[in-house]
Coordinates of C-alpha atoms in Angstrom, one line a residue:
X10 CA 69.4 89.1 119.5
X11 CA 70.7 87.9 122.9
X12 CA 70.7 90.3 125.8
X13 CA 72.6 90.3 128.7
X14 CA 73.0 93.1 131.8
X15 CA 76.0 94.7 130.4
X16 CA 78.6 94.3 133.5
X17 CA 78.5 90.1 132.4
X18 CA 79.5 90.7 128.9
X19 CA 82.8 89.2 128.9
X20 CA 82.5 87.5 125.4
X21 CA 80.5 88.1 122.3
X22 CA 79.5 84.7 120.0
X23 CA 80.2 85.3 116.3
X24 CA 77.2 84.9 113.8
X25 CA 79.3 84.2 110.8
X26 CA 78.1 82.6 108.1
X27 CA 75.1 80.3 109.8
X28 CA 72.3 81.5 107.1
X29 CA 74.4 79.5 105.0
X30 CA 74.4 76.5 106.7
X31 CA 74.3 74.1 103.9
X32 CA 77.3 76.3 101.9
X33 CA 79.9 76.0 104.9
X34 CA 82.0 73.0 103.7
X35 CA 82.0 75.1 100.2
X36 CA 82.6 78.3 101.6
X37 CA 86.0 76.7 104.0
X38 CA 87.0 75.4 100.7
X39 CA 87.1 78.6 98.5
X40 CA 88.3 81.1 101.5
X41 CA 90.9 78.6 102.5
X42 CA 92.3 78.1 98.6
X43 CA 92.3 81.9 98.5
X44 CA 93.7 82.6 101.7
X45 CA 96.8 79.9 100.9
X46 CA 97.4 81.9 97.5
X47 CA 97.2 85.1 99.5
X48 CA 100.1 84.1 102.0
X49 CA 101.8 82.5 98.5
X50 CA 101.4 85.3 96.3
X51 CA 102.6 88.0 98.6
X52 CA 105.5 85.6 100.2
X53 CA 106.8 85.4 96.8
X54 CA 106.8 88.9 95.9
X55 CA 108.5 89.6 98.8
X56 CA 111.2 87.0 98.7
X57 CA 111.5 88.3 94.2
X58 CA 112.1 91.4 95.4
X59 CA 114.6 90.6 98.2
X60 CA 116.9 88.7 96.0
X61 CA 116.5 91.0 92.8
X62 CA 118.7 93.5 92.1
X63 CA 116.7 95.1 89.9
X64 CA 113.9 95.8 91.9
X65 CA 116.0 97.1 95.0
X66 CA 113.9 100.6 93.9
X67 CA 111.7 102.7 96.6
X68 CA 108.6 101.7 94.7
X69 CA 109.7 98.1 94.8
X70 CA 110.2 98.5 98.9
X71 CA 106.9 100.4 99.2
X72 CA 105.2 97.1 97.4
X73 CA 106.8 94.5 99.8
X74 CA 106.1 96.6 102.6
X75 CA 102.9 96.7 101.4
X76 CA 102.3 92.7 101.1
X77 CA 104.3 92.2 104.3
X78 CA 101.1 94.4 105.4
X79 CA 98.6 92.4 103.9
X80 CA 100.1 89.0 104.8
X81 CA 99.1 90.4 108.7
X82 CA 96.4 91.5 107.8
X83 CA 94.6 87.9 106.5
X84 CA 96.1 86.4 109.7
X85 CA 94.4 88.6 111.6
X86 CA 91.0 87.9 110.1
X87 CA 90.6 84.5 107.8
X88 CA 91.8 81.4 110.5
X89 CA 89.9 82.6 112.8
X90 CA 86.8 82.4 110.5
X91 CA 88.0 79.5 108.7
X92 CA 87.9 77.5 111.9
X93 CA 84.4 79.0 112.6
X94 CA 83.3 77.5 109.1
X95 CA 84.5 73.5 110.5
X96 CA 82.3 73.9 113.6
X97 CA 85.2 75.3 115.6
X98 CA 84.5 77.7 118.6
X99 CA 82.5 81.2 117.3
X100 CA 83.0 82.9 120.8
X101 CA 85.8 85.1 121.6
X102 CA 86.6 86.8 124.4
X103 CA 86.2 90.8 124.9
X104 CA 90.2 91.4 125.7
X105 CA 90.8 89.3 122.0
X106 CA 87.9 91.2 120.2
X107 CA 89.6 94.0 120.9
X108 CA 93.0 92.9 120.1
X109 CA 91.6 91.8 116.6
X110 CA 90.0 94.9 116.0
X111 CA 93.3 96.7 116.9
X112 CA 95.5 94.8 114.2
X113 CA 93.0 94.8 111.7
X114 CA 92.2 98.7 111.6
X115 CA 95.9 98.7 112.0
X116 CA 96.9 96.9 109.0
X117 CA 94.3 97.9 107.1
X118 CA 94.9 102.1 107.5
X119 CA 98.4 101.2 107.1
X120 CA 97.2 99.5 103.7
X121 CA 95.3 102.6 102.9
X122 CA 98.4 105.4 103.4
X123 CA 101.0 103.0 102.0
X124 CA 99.1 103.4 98.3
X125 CA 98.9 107.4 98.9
X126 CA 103.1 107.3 99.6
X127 CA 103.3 104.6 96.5
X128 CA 101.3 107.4 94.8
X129 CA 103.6 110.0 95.6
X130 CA 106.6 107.9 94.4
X131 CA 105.5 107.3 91.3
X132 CA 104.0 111.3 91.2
X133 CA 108.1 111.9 91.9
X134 CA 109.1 109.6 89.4
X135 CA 107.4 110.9 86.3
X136 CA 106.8 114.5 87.2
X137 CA 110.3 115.1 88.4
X138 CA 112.4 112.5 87.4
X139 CA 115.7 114.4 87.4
X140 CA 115.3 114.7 91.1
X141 CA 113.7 111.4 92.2
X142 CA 116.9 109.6 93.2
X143 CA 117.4 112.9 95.5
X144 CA 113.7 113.2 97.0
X145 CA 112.9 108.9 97.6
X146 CA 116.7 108.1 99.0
X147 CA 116.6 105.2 101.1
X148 CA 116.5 107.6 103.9
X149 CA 113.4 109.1 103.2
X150 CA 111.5 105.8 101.7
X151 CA 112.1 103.9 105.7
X152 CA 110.9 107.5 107.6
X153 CA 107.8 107.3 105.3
X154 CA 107.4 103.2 105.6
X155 CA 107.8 103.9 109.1
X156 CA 105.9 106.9 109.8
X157 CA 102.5 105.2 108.2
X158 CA 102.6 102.4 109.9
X159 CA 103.1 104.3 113.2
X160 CA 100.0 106.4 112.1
X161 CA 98.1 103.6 110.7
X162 CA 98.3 102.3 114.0
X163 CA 97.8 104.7 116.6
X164 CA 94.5 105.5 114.2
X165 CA 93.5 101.9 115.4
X166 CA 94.7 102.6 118.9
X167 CA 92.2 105.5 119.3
X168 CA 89.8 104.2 117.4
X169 CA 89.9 100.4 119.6
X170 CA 89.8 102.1 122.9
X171 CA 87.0 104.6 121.8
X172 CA 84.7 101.6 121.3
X173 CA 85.7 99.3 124.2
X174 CA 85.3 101.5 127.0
X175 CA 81.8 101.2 126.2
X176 CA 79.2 99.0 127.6
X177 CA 77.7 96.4 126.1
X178 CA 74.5 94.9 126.4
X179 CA 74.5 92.3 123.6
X180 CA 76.9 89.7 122.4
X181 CA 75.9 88.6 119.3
X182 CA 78.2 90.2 116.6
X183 CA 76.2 89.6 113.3
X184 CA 79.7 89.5 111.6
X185 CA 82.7 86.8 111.1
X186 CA 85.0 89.0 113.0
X187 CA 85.6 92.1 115.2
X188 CA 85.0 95.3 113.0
X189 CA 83.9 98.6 113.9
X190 CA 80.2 99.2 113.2
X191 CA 79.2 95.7 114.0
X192 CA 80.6 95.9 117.5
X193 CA 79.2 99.3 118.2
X194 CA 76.0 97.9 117.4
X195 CA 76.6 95.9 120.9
X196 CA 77.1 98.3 123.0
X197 CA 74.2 99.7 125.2
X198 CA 74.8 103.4 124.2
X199 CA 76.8 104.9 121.5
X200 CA 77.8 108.5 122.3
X201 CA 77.6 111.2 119.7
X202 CA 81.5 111.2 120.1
X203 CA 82.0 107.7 119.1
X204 CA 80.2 108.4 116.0
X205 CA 81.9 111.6 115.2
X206 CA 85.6 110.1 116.2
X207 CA 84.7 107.4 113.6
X208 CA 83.7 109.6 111.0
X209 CA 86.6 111.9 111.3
X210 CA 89.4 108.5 111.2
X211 CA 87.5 107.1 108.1
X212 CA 88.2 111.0 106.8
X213 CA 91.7 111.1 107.9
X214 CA 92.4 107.1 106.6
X215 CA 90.2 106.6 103.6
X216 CA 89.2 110.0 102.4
X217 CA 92.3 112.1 102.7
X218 CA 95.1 109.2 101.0
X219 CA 92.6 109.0 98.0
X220 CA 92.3 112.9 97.4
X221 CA 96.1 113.0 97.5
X222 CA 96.2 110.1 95.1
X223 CA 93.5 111.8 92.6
X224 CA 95.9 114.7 92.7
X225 CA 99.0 112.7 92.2
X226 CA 97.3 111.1 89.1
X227 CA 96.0 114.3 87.0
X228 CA 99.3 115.8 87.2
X229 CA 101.0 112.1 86.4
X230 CA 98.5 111.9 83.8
X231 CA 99.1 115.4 82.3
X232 CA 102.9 114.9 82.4
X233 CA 101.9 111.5 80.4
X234 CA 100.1 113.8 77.7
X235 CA 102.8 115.8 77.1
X236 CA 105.2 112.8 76.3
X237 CA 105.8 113.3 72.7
X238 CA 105.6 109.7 71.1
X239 CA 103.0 107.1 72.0
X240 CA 105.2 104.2 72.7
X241 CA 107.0 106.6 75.3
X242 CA 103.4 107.1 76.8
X243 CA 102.4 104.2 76.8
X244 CA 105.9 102.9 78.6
X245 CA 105.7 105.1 81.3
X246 CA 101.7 105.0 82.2
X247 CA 103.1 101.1 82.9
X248 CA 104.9 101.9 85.4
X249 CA 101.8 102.5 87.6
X250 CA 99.1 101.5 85.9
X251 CA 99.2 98.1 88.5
X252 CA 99.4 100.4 91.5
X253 CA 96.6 102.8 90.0
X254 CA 94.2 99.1 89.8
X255 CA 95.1 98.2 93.4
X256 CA 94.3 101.8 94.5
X257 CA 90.6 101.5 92.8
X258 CA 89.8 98.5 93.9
X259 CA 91.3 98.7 97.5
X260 CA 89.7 102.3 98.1
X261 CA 86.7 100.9 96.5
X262 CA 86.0 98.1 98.7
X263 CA 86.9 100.8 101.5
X264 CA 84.4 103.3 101.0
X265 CA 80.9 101.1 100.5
X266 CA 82.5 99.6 103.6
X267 CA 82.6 102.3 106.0
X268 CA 80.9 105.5 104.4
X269 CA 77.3 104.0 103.6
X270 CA 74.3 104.5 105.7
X271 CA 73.7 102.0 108.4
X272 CA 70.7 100.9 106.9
X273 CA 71.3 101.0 103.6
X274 CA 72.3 97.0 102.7
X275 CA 70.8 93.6 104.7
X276 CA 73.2 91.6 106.6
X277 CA 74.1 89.1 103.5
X278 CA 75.2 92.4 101.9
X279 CA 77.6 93.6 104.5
X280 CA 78.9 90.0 104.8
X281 CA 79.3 90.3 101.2
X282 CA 81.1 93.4 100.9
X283 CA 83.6 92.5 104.0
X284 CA 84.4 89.2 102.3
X285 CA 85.3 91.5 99.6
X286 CA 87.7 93.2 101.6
X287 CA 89.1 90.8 103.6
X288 CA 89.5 87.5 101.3
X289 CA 89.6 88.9 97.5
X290 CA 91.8 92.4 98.4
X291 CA 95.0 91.0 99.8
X292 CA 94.7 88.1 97.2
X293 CA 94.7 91.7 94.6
X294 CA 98.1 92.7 95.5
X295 CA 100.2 90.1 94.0
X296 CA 97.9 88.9 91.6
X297 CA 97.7 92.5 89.5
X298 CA 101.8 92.8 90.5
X299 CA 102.1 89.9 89.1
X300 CA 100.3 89.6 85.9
X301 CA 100.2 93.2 85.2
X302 CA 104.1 93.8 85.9
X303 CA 106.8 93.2 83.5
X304 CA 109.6 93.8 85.9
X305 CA 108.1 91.3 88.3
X306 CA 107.5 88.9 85.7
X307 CA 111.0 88.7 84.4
X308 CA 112.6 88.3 87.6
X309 CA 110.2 85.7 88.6
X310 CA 111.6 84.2 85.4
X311 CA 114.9 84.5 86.1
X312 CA 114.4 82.8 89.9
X313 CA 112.8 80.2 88.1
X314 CA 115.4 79.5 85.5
X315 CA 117.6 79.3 88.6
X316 CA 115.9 76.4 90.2
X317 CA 114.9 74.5 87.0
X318 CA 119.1 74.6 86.3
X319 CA 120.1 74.1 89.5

């Protein structure tokens, strides 16, 4: 690994994918085909949402918050690394590191508590239904839109800053972008603080939004139970049976990510596990909505009519 005194590191040099030299034309190929049905898939559930009545509901604003999220969140990560993969510059500069870092924790803890409050809509929904057009008004659904992306992001803020008042002594990040523990691994010392500060954010942004939504879902599931006939059981586990699949895999992909011991996977593996994360998640979002979703389906039916009679 290159070494440098730390007081000239004003750029780090991106290892990306080079052990997989001869896969590089292949690999721009398949990340940018999934990163262009990323931006498409979540465009159009935005726009199907927008321009259906129907799904002017709060769980239907939480999910185009949500891939309005995600959209930023490729942007912040795949060009870059798709221009990396065409022999395009794998240096960036300090001030931008830390500016990708920012938006990426930022989008992705906002990711994170935006499934817990989709959680606690649906939670509202079937548990106390005769109240839920009183609890999630349209008041209440922009404070809590509002308020977790104002946490998600002050999370990052701390979290950023922690890390790059530190000095570094190498710049070689043996990653295809600015993430946490890979750029700690740069820096000359890591204080017992840093360590702690990122263990307690990864509490607060992974660990706390998923015990709230394991909660949410035994009593949601127990209310299911006690619906009398099957086909009413059936109907209303359907409602978030596409948020429940986001919510494992996305949590999922989160904790291997940040909670496993340093030492525990090779490189390849960690590249593996971020590509997971980074390229397949977002892509999950509209896909599952999508194919998953009866309510999404029709009115992506009835847009289409629309154009094919128009």
């Amino acid at each position: 690994m290159k070494r440098t005194n730390f007081t000239g590191v004003r750029e780090f040099v991106f290892q990306g994918f080079s052990n997989y030299q001869e896969f590089q034309l292949t690999l721009f190929v398949v990340f940018f085909a999934l990163y262009l049905l990323t931006l498409a898939g979540n465009v159009i559930i935005v726009t199907i949402i927008r321009i259906d009545q129907h799904l002017h509901t709060p769980m239907y604003f939480f999910l185009s918050v949500l891939s309005t999220s995600e959209t930023f969140y490729s942007l912040v990560i795949i060009p870059r690394m798709l221009g990396s993969l065409v022999g395009l510059s794998q240096t960036i500069s300090l001030e931008c590191c830390g500016t990708q870092l920012f938006f990426f924790l930022g989008f992705a803890i906002t990711n994170c508590l935006l499934l817990a409050v989709m959680g606690y809509d649906r939670y509202v929904a079937i548990c106390n239904p005769l109240r839920y057009t009183i609890i999630m008004n349209w008041r209440v659904c922009v404070i809590l839109a509002s308020s977790v992306c104002a946490t998600g992001f002050l999370f990052s803020l701390v979290q950023a800053v922690s890390i790059f008042r530190l000095p570094f002594c190498n710049s070689l990040i043996e990653h295809f972008f600015c993430d946490v523990r890979p750029v700690l691994d740069l820096a000359c010392e890591v204080p017992v603080v840093n360590d702690i500060l990122t263990l307690v954010l990864s509490l607060l942004a992974i660990t706390a939004p998923a015990t709230f939504l394991f909660v949410s879902y035994v009593l949601i599931i127990s209310t299911i139970l006690k619906i009398a006939s099957a086909e009413g059981r059936k109907k209303t586990f359907a409602t978030c049976a596409s948020h429940l699949t986001v919510v494992v895999i996305h949590y999922g992909c989160a904790s291997i990510a940040y909670f496993k011991p340093k030492s525990e996977n090779t490189k390849d593996q960690d590249q593996l596990i971020s590509v997971t994360y980074t390229v397949i998640t977002p892509l999950l979002n509209p896909v599952v909505y999508s194919l998953r979703n009866k309510e999404v389906q029709d009115a992506l039916r009835k847009v289409m009519g629309r154009k094919s009679l128009s």
